[in-house]
Coordinates of C-alpha atoms in Angstrom, one line a residue:
Chain A
X261 CA 2.5 5.5 31.9
X262 CA 6.0 6.8 31.8
X263 CA 7.4 3.7 33.6
X264 CA 6.7 1.5 30.6
X265 CA 8.3 3.8 28.1
X266 CA 11.8 2.2 27.9
X267 CA 10.2 -1.1 27.2
X268 CA 7.9 0.3 24.5
X269 CA 10.8 2.0 22.8
X270 CA 13.0 -1.1 23.1
X271 CA 10.2 -3.3 21.7
X272 CA 9.6 -0.9 18.8
X273 CA 13.3 -0.6 17.9
X274 CA 13.7 -4.4 18.1
X275 CA 10.7 -5.0 15.9
X276 CA 12.0 -2.5 13.4
X277 CA 15.4 -4.2 13.4
X278 CA 13.8 -7.6 12.9
X279 CA 11.8 -6.3 9.9
X280 CA 14.9 -4.6 8.4
X281 CA 17.0 -7.6 8.9
X282 CA 14.4 -9.9 7.5
X283 CA 13.7 -7.7 4.5
X284 CA 17.4 -7.3 3.6
X285 CA 18.1 -11.0 4.0
X286 CA 15.1 -12.1 2.1
X287 CA 15.7 -9.6 -0.7
X288 CA 19.3 -10.7 -1.1
X289 CA 18.2 -14.3 -1.6
X290 CA 15.2 -13.3 -3.8
X291 CA 17.4 -11.4 -6.2
X292 CA 19.8 -14.4 -6.5
X293 CA 16.8 -16.7 -7.0
X294 CA 15.3 -14.5 -9.7
X295 CA 18.6 -14.3 -11.6
X296 CA 19.1 -18.0 -11.5
X297 CA 15.5 -18.9 -12.5
X298 CA 15.5 -16.2 -15.2
X299 CA 18.8 -17.6 -16.4
X300 CA 17.3 -21.1 -16.7
X301 CA 14.2 -19.8 -18.4
X302 CA 16.4 -18.0 -21.0
X303 CA 18.6 -21.1 -21.5
X304 CA 21.6 -19.7 -19.8
X305 CA 23.2 -20.5 -16.4
X306 CA 23.0 -17.3 -14.4
X307 CA 25.4 -16.1 -11.7
X308 CA 27.5 -19.0 -10.4
X309 CA 31.0 -17.6 -9.7
X310 CA 30.8 -15.8 -6.3
X311 CA 30.5 -18.3 -3.5
X312 CA 29.0 -21.8 -3.7
X313 CA 26.5 -21.9 -6.6
X314 CA 26.9 -18.1 -6.9
X315 CA 25.0 -17.6 -3.7
X316 CA 27.2 -14.6 -2.7
X317 CA 26.7 -12.8 -6.0
X318 CA 24.0 -10.5 -4.7
X319 CA 25.9 -9.8 -1.5
X320 CA 28.8 -8.6 -3.6
X321 CA 26.5 -6.5 -5.7
X322 CA 25.0 -4.9 -2.6
X323 CA 28.4 -4.0 -1.3
X324 CA 29.2 -2.5 -4.7
X325 CA 26.0 -0.3 -4.5
X326 CA 26.8 0.8 -0.9
X327 CA 30.2 2.1 -1.9
X328 CA 29.0 4.0 -5.0
X329 CA 29.2 7.8 -5.2
X330 CA 26.0 9.5 -4.1
X331 CA 24.6 11.6 -6.9
X332 CA 21.8 14.1 -6.7
X333 CA 20.8 15.9 -9.9
X334 CA 21.6 19.7 -9.7
X335 CA 18.0 20.7 -10.5
X336 CA 16.4 18.1 -8.2
X337 CA 14.3 19.0 -5.2
X338 CA 16.9 17.7 -2.7
X339 CA 14.7 17.0 0.3
X340 CA 12.0 15.1 -1.6
X341 CA 14.7 13.3 -3.7
X342 CA 16.2 11.9 -0.5
X343 CA 12.9 11.1 1.2
X344 CA 11.2 9.3 -1.8
X345 CA 13.1 6.0 -1.6
X346 CA 12.6 5.9 2.2
X347 CA 8.8 6.4 1.8
X348 CA 8.6 3.6 -0.8
X349 CA 10.7 1.3 1.3
X350 CA 8.7 2.1 4.4
X351 CA 5.5 1.2 2.7
X352 CA 6.8 -2.1 1.4
X353 CA 8.5 -3.2 4.6
X354 CA 5.6 -2.4 6.9
X355 CA 3.5 -5.1 5.3
X356 CA 5.8 -7.6 6.9
X357 CA 4.7 -6.6 10.4
X358 CA 1.3 -8.3 10.1
X359 CA 2.1 -11.5 8.3
X360 CA 1.8 -14.3 10.9
X361 CA 4.2 -17.2 10.7
X362 CA 2.4 -19.1 13.5
X363 CA -0.4 -18.6 16.0
X364 CA 1.8 -16.3 18.1
X365 CA 4.6 -15.7 15.7
X366 CA 3.6 -12.3 14.4
X367 CA 5.1 -8.9 15.1
X368 CA 1.8 -7.0 15.5
X369 CA -1.4 -8.9 15.5
X370 CA -3.5 -6.0 14.3
X371 CA -7.3 -6.4 14.4
X372 CA -7.5 -4.7 11.0
X373 CA -4.4 -6.4 9.5
X374 CA -5.8 -6.8 6.0
X375 CA -6.7 -3.1 5.8
X376 CA -3.4 -2.1 7.2
X377 CA -1.6 -3.9 4.4
X378 CA -3.6 -2.3 1.7
X379 CA -3.1 1.1 3.3
X380 CA 0.7 0.7 3.4
X381 CA 0.6 -0.3 -0.2
X382 CA -1.0 3.0 -1.1
X383 CA 1.7 4.8 0.9
X384 CA 4.3 3.7 -1.6
X385 CA 2.3 5.6 -4.3
X386 CA 3.3 8.9 -2.6
X387 CA 6.9 7.8 -2.7
X388 CA 6.8 7.1 -6.4
X389 CA 5.1 10.5 -7.0
X390 CA 7.8 12.2 -4.9
X391 CA 10.6 10.4 -6.8
X392 CA 9.1 11.3 -10.1
X393 CA 8.6 14.9 -9.3
X394 CA 11.8 15.6 -7.3
X395 CA 14.1 14.2 -10.0
X396 CA 13.4 17.0 -12.4
X397 CA 13.5 14.7 -15.3
X398 CA 10.8 13.9 -17.8
X399 CA 11.4 10.2 -17.7
X400 CA 11.1 10.1 -14.0
X401 CA 8.0 12.2 -14.1
X402 CA 6.4 10.0 -16.7
X403 CA 7.4 6.9 -14.7
X404 CA 5.9 8.3 -11.5
X405 CA 2.7 9.2 -13.2
X406 CA 2.4 5.8 -14.7
X407 CA 3.1 4.1 -11.4
X408 CA 0.3 6.1 -9.7
X409 CA -2.3 5.7 -12.5
X410 CA -1.6 2.0 -12.3
X411 CA -1.7 1.7 -8.5
X412 CA -4.9 3.7 -8.3
X413 CA -6.6 1.5 -10.9
X414 CA -5.6 -1.8 -9.4
X415 CA -6.1 -0.9 -5.8
X416 CA -9.9 -1.2 -6.3
X417 CA -10.0 -4.8 -7.5
X418 CA -7.4 -5.8 -5.0
X419 CA -9.4 -4.5 -2.1
X420 CA -12.6 -6.0 -3.4
X421 CA -11.0 -9.4 -3.9
X422 CA -9.7 -9.3 -0.3
X423 CA -13.3 -8.6 0.9
X424 CA -14.2 -12.1 -0.2
X425 CA -11.8 -13.5 2.3
X426 CA -13.0 -11.1 4.9
X427 CA -16.6 -12.1 4.4
X428 CA -15.8 -15.8 4.6
X429 CA -13.7 -15.6 7.7
X430 CA -15.6 -12.8 9.4
X431 CA -12.4 -11.1 10.5
X432 CA -9.8 -8.6 9.3
X433 CA -7.1 -10.0 11.4
X434 CA -4.5 -12.1 9.6
X435 CA -4.1 -14.7 12.4
X436 CA -7.9 -15.3 12.6
X437 CA -8.1 -15.7 8.8
X438 CA -5.5 -18.4 8.9
X439 CA -7.2 -20.2 11.8
X440 CA -10.5 -20.3 9.9
X441 CA -8.7 -22.1 7.0
X442 CA -8.3 -25.2 9.1
X443 CA -11.4 -26.5 7.5
X444 CA -10.2 -25.8 4.0
X445 CA -8.0 -23.3 2.2
X446 CA -9.7 -20.2 0.9
X447 CA -8.3 -20.7 -2.6
X448 CA -10.8 -23.5 -2.9
X449 CA -13.7 -21.3 -2.0
X450 CA -12.3 -18.2 -3.7
X451 CA -10.5 -19.2 -6.9
X452 CA -11.6 -16.0 -8.6
X453 CA -10.7 -13.9 -5.7
X454 CA -7.2 -15.4 -5.6
X455 CA -6.7 -14.8 -9.3
X456 CA -7.9 -11.1 -8.9
X457 CA -5.8 -10.6 -5.8
X458 CA -2.6 -12.0 -7.4
X459 CA -3.0 -10.1 -10.7
X460 CA -3.8 -6.8 -9.0
X461 CA -1.1 -7.4 -6.5
X462 CA 1.5 -7.8 -9.3
X463 CA 0.3 -4.5 -10.7
X464 CA 0.5 -3.0 -7.2
X465 CA 4.2 -3.8 -6.8
X466 CA 5.0 -2.9 -10.4
X467 CA 6.1 -6.3 -11.3
X468 CA 6.3 -7.7 -14.8
X469 CA 4.0 -8.0 -16.8
X470 CA 2.9 -4.7 -15.1
X471 CA 6.3 -3.1 -14.9
X472 CA 5.4 -0.1 -17.2
X473 CA 6.5 2.5 -14.6
X474 CA 10.1 1.4 -15.1
X475 CA 9.8 0.1 -18.7
X476 CA 13.5 0.2 -19.6
X477 CA 12.9 0.4 -23.4
X478 CA 10.7 3.5 -23.1
X479 CA 11.5 5.4 -19.9
X480 CA 15.2 4.5 -19.2
X481 CA 14.2 3.5 -15.7
X482 CA 11.0 5.3 -14.9
X483 CA 10.8 7.0 -11.6
X484 CA 14.2 5.9 -10.5
X485 CA 16.0 7.0 -13.6
X486 CA 18.0 9.7 -11.8
X487 CA 18.8 7.5 -8.7
X488 CA 22.0 5.7 -8.1
X489 CA 24.0 3.9 -5.4
X490 CA 22.3 3.4 -2.1
X491 CA 19.1 5.3 -2.9
X492 CA 18.6 3.3 -6.0
X493 CA 19.2 0.1 -3.9
X494 CA 16.4 1.2 -1.6
X495 CA 13.9 1.2 -4.5
X496 CA 15.3 -2.2 -5.6
X497 CA 14.9 -3.5 -2.0
X498 CA 11.4 -2.2 -1.9
X499 CA 10.4 -3.9 -5.1
X500 CA 11.6 -7.3 -3.9
X501 CA 10.2 -6.8 -0.4
X502 CA 6.9 -6.2 -2.3
X503 CA 7.3 -9.5 -4.2
X504 CA 7.9 -11.3 -1.0
X505 CA 5.1 -9.7 1.0
X506 CA 2.6 -10.1 -1.9
X507 CA 3.4 -13.8 -1.9
X508 CA 3.4 -14.2 1.8
X509 CA 0.1 -12.5 2.1
X510 CA -1.4 -14.5 -0.7
X511 CA -0.2 -17.6 1.1
X512 CA -1.7 -16.4 4.3
X513 CA -5.0 -15.4 3.0
X514 CA -5.6 -18.1 0.4
X515 CA -3.2 -21.0 1.0
X516 CA -3.7 -21.5 4.7
X517 CA -0.6 -19.6 5.9
X518 CA 1.3 -21.5 8.5
X519 CA -1.1 -24.5 8.5
X520 CA 0.2 -27.8 7.3
X521 CA 1.1 -31.3 8.6
X522 CA 4.4 -32.5 10.0
X523 CA 6.6 -29.5 9.4
X524 CA 6.6 -26.4 11.7
X525 CA 4.4 -23.4 10.8
X526 CA 7.1 -21.0 9.6
X527 CA 8.5 -23.6 7.2
X528 CA 5.1 -24.1 5.7
X529 CA 4.6 -20.4 5.3
X530 CA 8.0 -20.1 3.6
X531 CA 7.4 -23.0 1.3
X532 CA 4.0 -21.6 0.1
X533 CA 5.5 -18.1 -0.2
X534 CA 8.4 -19.3 -2.3
X535 CA 6.2 -21.3 -4.6
X536 CA 4.3 -18.1 -5.3
X537 CA 7.6 -16.1 -5.7
X538 CA 8.7 -18.7 -8.2
X539 CA 5.4 -18.2 -10.1
X540 CA 6.1 -14.4 -10.2
X541 CA 9.6 -14.9 -11.6
X542 CA 8.2 -17.4 -14.1
X543 CA 5.7 -14.8 -15.3
X544 CA 8.4 -12.2 -15.7
X545 CA 10.4 -14.6 -17.8
X546 CA 7.6 -15.5 -20.1
X547 CA 5.0 -12.7 -20.3
X548 CA 4.8 -9.6 -22.5
X549 CA 4.6 -6.1 -21.3
X550 CA 1.2 -4.5 -22.4
X551 CA 0.6 -0.9 -23.4
X552 CA -0.4 1.6 -20.8
X553 CA -4.0 2.0 -22.1
X554 CA -4.4 -1.8 -22.4
X555 CA -3.2 -2.1 -18.8
X556 CA -5.7 0.4 -17.5
X557 CA -8.7 -0.9 -19.4
X558 CA -7.8 -4.4 -18.2
X559 CA -8.3 -3.2 -14.7
X560 CA -11.4 -1.1 -15.1
X561 CA -13.2 -3.1 -17.7
X562 CA -12.3 -6.6 -16.7
X563 CA -10.8 -7.0 -13.3
X564 CA -13.1 -4.6 -11.5
X565 CA -16.4 -6.1 -12.8
X566 CA -15.0 -9.5 -12.1
X567 CA -14.2 -8.6 -8.5
X568 CA -17.8 -7.5 -8.1
X569 CA -19.0 -10.8 -9.5
X570 CA -16.7 -12.5 -7.0
X571 CA -18.3 -10.5 -4.2
X572 CA -21.8 -11.6 -5.2
X573 CA -20.5 -15.2 -5.6
X574 CA -19.0 -15.1 -2.1
X575 CA -22.3 -13.9 -0.6
X576 CA -24.1 -16.8 -2.3
X577 CA -21.4 -19.1 -1.0
X578 CA -21.9 -18.0 2.6
X579 CA -25.6 -18.8 2.3
X580 CA -24.9 -22.2 0.8
X581 CA -22.3 -23.0 3.6
X582 CA -24.8 -22.0 6.2
X583 CA -27.5 -24.1 4.6
X584 CA -25.0 -27.1 4.7
X585 CA -24.4 -26.2 8.3
X586 CA -20.6 -25.8 7.8
X587 CA -20.2 -22.2 8.8
Chain B
X9 CA 0.7 7.2 25.2
X10 CA 0.1 10.9 25.9
X11 CA 3.5 11.9 24.6
X12 CA 2.9 10.0 21.4
X13 CA -0.5 11.6 21.1
X14 CA 0.9 15.1 21.5
X15 CA 3.7 14.5 19.1
X16 CA 1.3 13.2 16.4
X17 CA -1.2 16.0 17.1
X18 CA 1.7 18.5 16.7
X19 CA 2.7 17.0 13.4
X20 CA -0.9 17.0 12.2
X21 CA -1.3 20.7 12.9
X22 CA 2.1 21.7 11.6
X23 CA 1.7 19.8 8.4
X24 CA -1.8 21.4 8.0
X25 CA -0.2 24.8 8.4
X26 CA 2.4 23.8 5.8
X27 CA -0.4 23.1 3.3
X28 CA -1.4 26.8 3.6
X29 CA 2.1 28.4 4.0
X30 CA 4.3 26.5 1.5
X31 CA 4.6 28.4 -1.8
X32 CA 5.3 25.2 -3.8
X33 CA 2.0 23.5 -4.6
X34 CA 3.5 20.0 -4.8
X35 CA 5.1 20.4 -1.3
X36 CA 1.8 21.6 0.0
X37 CA 0.0 18.5 -1.3
X38 CA 2.6 16.3 0.3
X39 CA 2.1 18.1 3.6
X40 CA -1.6 17.4 3.2
X41 CA -0.7 13.7 3.0
X42 CA 1.5 13.9 6.1
X43 CA -1.2 15.6 8.0
X44 CA -3.7 12.9 7.2
X45 CA -1.1 10.2 8.1
X46 CA -0.3 11.7 11.5
X47 CA -4.0 12.0 12.1
X48 CA -4.3 8.3 11.5
X49 CA -1.6 7.9 14.2
X50 CA -3.7 10.1 16.6
X51 CA -6.7 7.7 16.0
X52 CA -4.5 4.8 16.8
X53 CA -3.4 6.3 20.2
X54 CA -7.1 6.8 20.9
X55 CA -7.9 3.1 20.4
X56 CA -9.7 3.5 17.1
X57 CA -7.8 0.9 15.0
X58 CA -10.4 0.6 12.3
X59 CA -10.7 4.4 11.8
X60 CA -6.9 4.7 11.6
X61 CA -6.7 2.1 8.9
X62 CA -9.5 3.7 6.9
X63 CA -7.9 7.1 7.4
X64 CA -4.7 5.9 5.8
X65 CA -6.5 4.0 3.1
X66 CA -8.9 6.7 2.0
X67 CA -7.2 10.0 2.9
X68 CA -3.5 9.3 2.7
X69 CA -3.8 6.6 0.0
X70 CA -6.5 8.0 -2.2
X71 CA -7.4 11.6 -1.7
X72 CA -3.9 13.0 -1.0
X73 CA -2.5 10.9 -3.9
X74 CA -5.1 12.1 -6.3
X75 CA -4.4 15.7 -5.3
X76 CA -0.6 15.3 -5.7
X77 CA -1.3 13.6 -9.1
X78 CA -3.5 16.5 -10.2
X79 CA -0.8 18.9 -9.2
X80 CA 1.8 17.0 -11.3
X81 CA -0.5 17.3 -14.3
X82 CA -0.5 21.1 -14.1
X83 CA 2.2 23.0 -16.1
X84 CA 5.2 23.9 -14.0
X85 CA 4.4 27.6 -14.3
X86 CA 1.5 27.1 -11.9
X87 CA 3.7 25.1 -9.6
X88 CA 4.2 28.0 -7.3
X89 CA 1.1 29.6 -5.8
X90 CA 0.8 33.2 -5.0
X91 CA 0.5 33.4 -1.2
X92 CA -0.5 37.0 -0.8
X93 CA -2.9 39.3 -2.5
X94 CA -5.0 42.4 -1.8
X95 CA -7.9 40.6 -0.1
X96 CA -6.3 40.5 3.3
X97 CA -8.9 42.6 5.0
X98 CA -11.8 40.5 3.8
X99 CA -10.0 37.3 4.5
X100 CA -9.3 38.4 8.0
X101 CA -12.9 39.4 8.5
X102 CA -14.2 36.0 7.3
X103 CA -11.6 34.2 9.4
X104 CA -12.6 36.1 12.5
X105 CA -16.3 35.4 11.8
X106 CA -15.6 31.7 11.3
X107 CA -13.6 31.6 14.6
X108 CA -16.4 33.4 16.4
X109 CA -19.1 31.0 15.1
X110 CA -17.0 27.9 16.0
X111 CA -16.1 29.2 19.4
X112 CA -19.7 30.2 20.1
X113 CA -20.7 26.6 19.3
X114 CA -17.8 24.8 21.0
X115 CA -17.2 26.7 24.2
X116 CA -20.6 26.2 25.9
X117 CA -20.5 22.4 25.3
X118 CA -19.9 20.5 28.5
X119 CA -17.4 17.8 27.4
X120 CA -17.6 14.5 29.2
X121 CA -14.7 13.6 31.5
X122 CA -12.1 11.5 29.6
X123 CA -12.6 8.0 30.9
X124 CA -10.8 4.9 30.0
X125 CA -10.7 4.4 26.2
X126 CA -12.7 1.5 24.8
X127 CA -11.4 -0.1 21.6
X128 CA -14.0 -0.3 19.0
X129 CA -13.8 -3.3 16.7
X130 CA -14.5 -3.3 13.0
X131 CA -17.2 -5.9 13.6
X132 CA -19.3 -3.8 16.0
X133 CA -18.9 -0.8 13.7
X134 CA -20.2 -2.8 10.8
X135 CA -23.1 -4.1 12.9
X136 CA -24.1 -0.5 13.7
X137 CA -23.8 0.6 10.1
X138 CA -26.2 -2.1 8.9
X139 CA -28.7 -1.8 11.7
X140 CA -29.1 1.5 13.6
X141 CA -27.4 3.7 10.9
X142 CA -28.5 1.8 7.9
X143 CA -30.4 4.8 6.3
X144 CA -27.6 7.3 6.5
X145 CA -25.2 4.5 5.3
X146 CA -27.3 3.7 2.3
X147 CA -27.9 7.4 1.5
X148 CA -24.2 8.1 1.6
X149 CA -23.7 5.1 -0.8
X150 CA -26.3 6.5 -3.1
X151 CA -24.8 10.0 -3.2
X152 CA -21.4 8.5 -4.0
X153 CA -23.0 6.5 -6.8
X154 CA -24.6 9.6 -8.2
X155 CA -21.2 11.4 -8.0
X156 CA -19.5 8.5 -9.8
X157 CA -22.0 8.5 -12.7
X158 CA -21.8 12.3 -12.9
X159 CA -18.0 12.2 -13.1
X160 CA -18.1 9.6 -15.9
X161 CA -20.7 11.7 -17.8
X162 CA -18.6 14.8 -17.5
X163 CA -15.4 13.0 -18.6
X164 CA -17.3 11.4 -21.5
X165 CA -18.7 14.8 -22.6
X166 CA -15.3 16.3 -22.6
X167 CA -14.1 13.7 -25.1
X168 CA -16.7 14.6 -27.7
X169 CA -15.6 17.1 -30.3

């Protein structure tokens, strides 16, 4: 169908632009929010000089990063070094495509949306490996290895926790999962699942308390030690895009997504998402960073068995709901 | 869609060739991942949404990552593989034999005419797996469990002095 091609290409580029714009805008605000909230948590004020309430501080920082000199280490594997941040960012940004802000307000209503998100998350792993390997630095290498060991371990409980939602809603599509929650949010039926998803999700996006891959005190900066300027900013962008998409997905899958009275759907989604973003920042301000072995055994010996229990619990729940005649 | 299909098919094949031809083992393992990823795209153009998602999840996200991870654990001296040795004659003979066997099996098959593609949903796939194909499904699960236990046993044994 060659006739439809210009439209397909136009649609694809528009969708990509929307995602890119959304991600950049959201990240600029998130970084500001994090610095302000962390400031309050640490009994200081935080940025308040550039623009009203310091709102333009992160924009100024982004401009500074854009104009910085582009440095590639002499021994680095140049092609992979350049590609790595792009792969990480791609993986983080793609998750935005399937989060619905309303019954029809979604970029791609994939029938397998939930699986798609998990898959894109694992794509970022390759980016971390590439960055760690290509930098030709031991700190980067160790950071990359840590990132992947962690991601591989936490992907399992994450996926198993999501299965609970899939069983209850009988669908893998994000829009359908939200529609089903009209009768009650899944966090009420899946409190364990929500806990596992959120914890494993934090590990998946390398957020504190699971930020070992970039533990400043041990690894300088982890896999992005050798990065600077715009390339470093891409890693940064990807991390905050991850924070937002984790929260948006948790809101969609467990907190009823766009559903809510009086206010329009997208506003509800944003409110729920930002409540979770706030919780993530709060955790960063108050939690300790565990050791690597503690981190891994927490996943394999606690979170994974717990997610299996949750699965059995969900199956029992479905039978109970059927018996009640609700589902 | 055909142009997209051919583009992705080309990337799949080229990346697969890269796995064999690149001297750097880490580059080869990344080509492996790219090949899997492009193959997921091919599935998508053929209407197999679920298969594409699973392909990314299992092959790109798990298998390729584990291989790249293992390569990173090897000392840098083994980072470059030796692409040529003195076994060319034998390798060529085995390759020809494999080609002959595959061609002998594939050429006589009368392929059905490509009709309109039907999208398969995850629900219908799951239904089939738990009804018609329940025995192969359970057997596969059992084999994986055995492999899992075996891997743990091997790893535990290696830890003992």
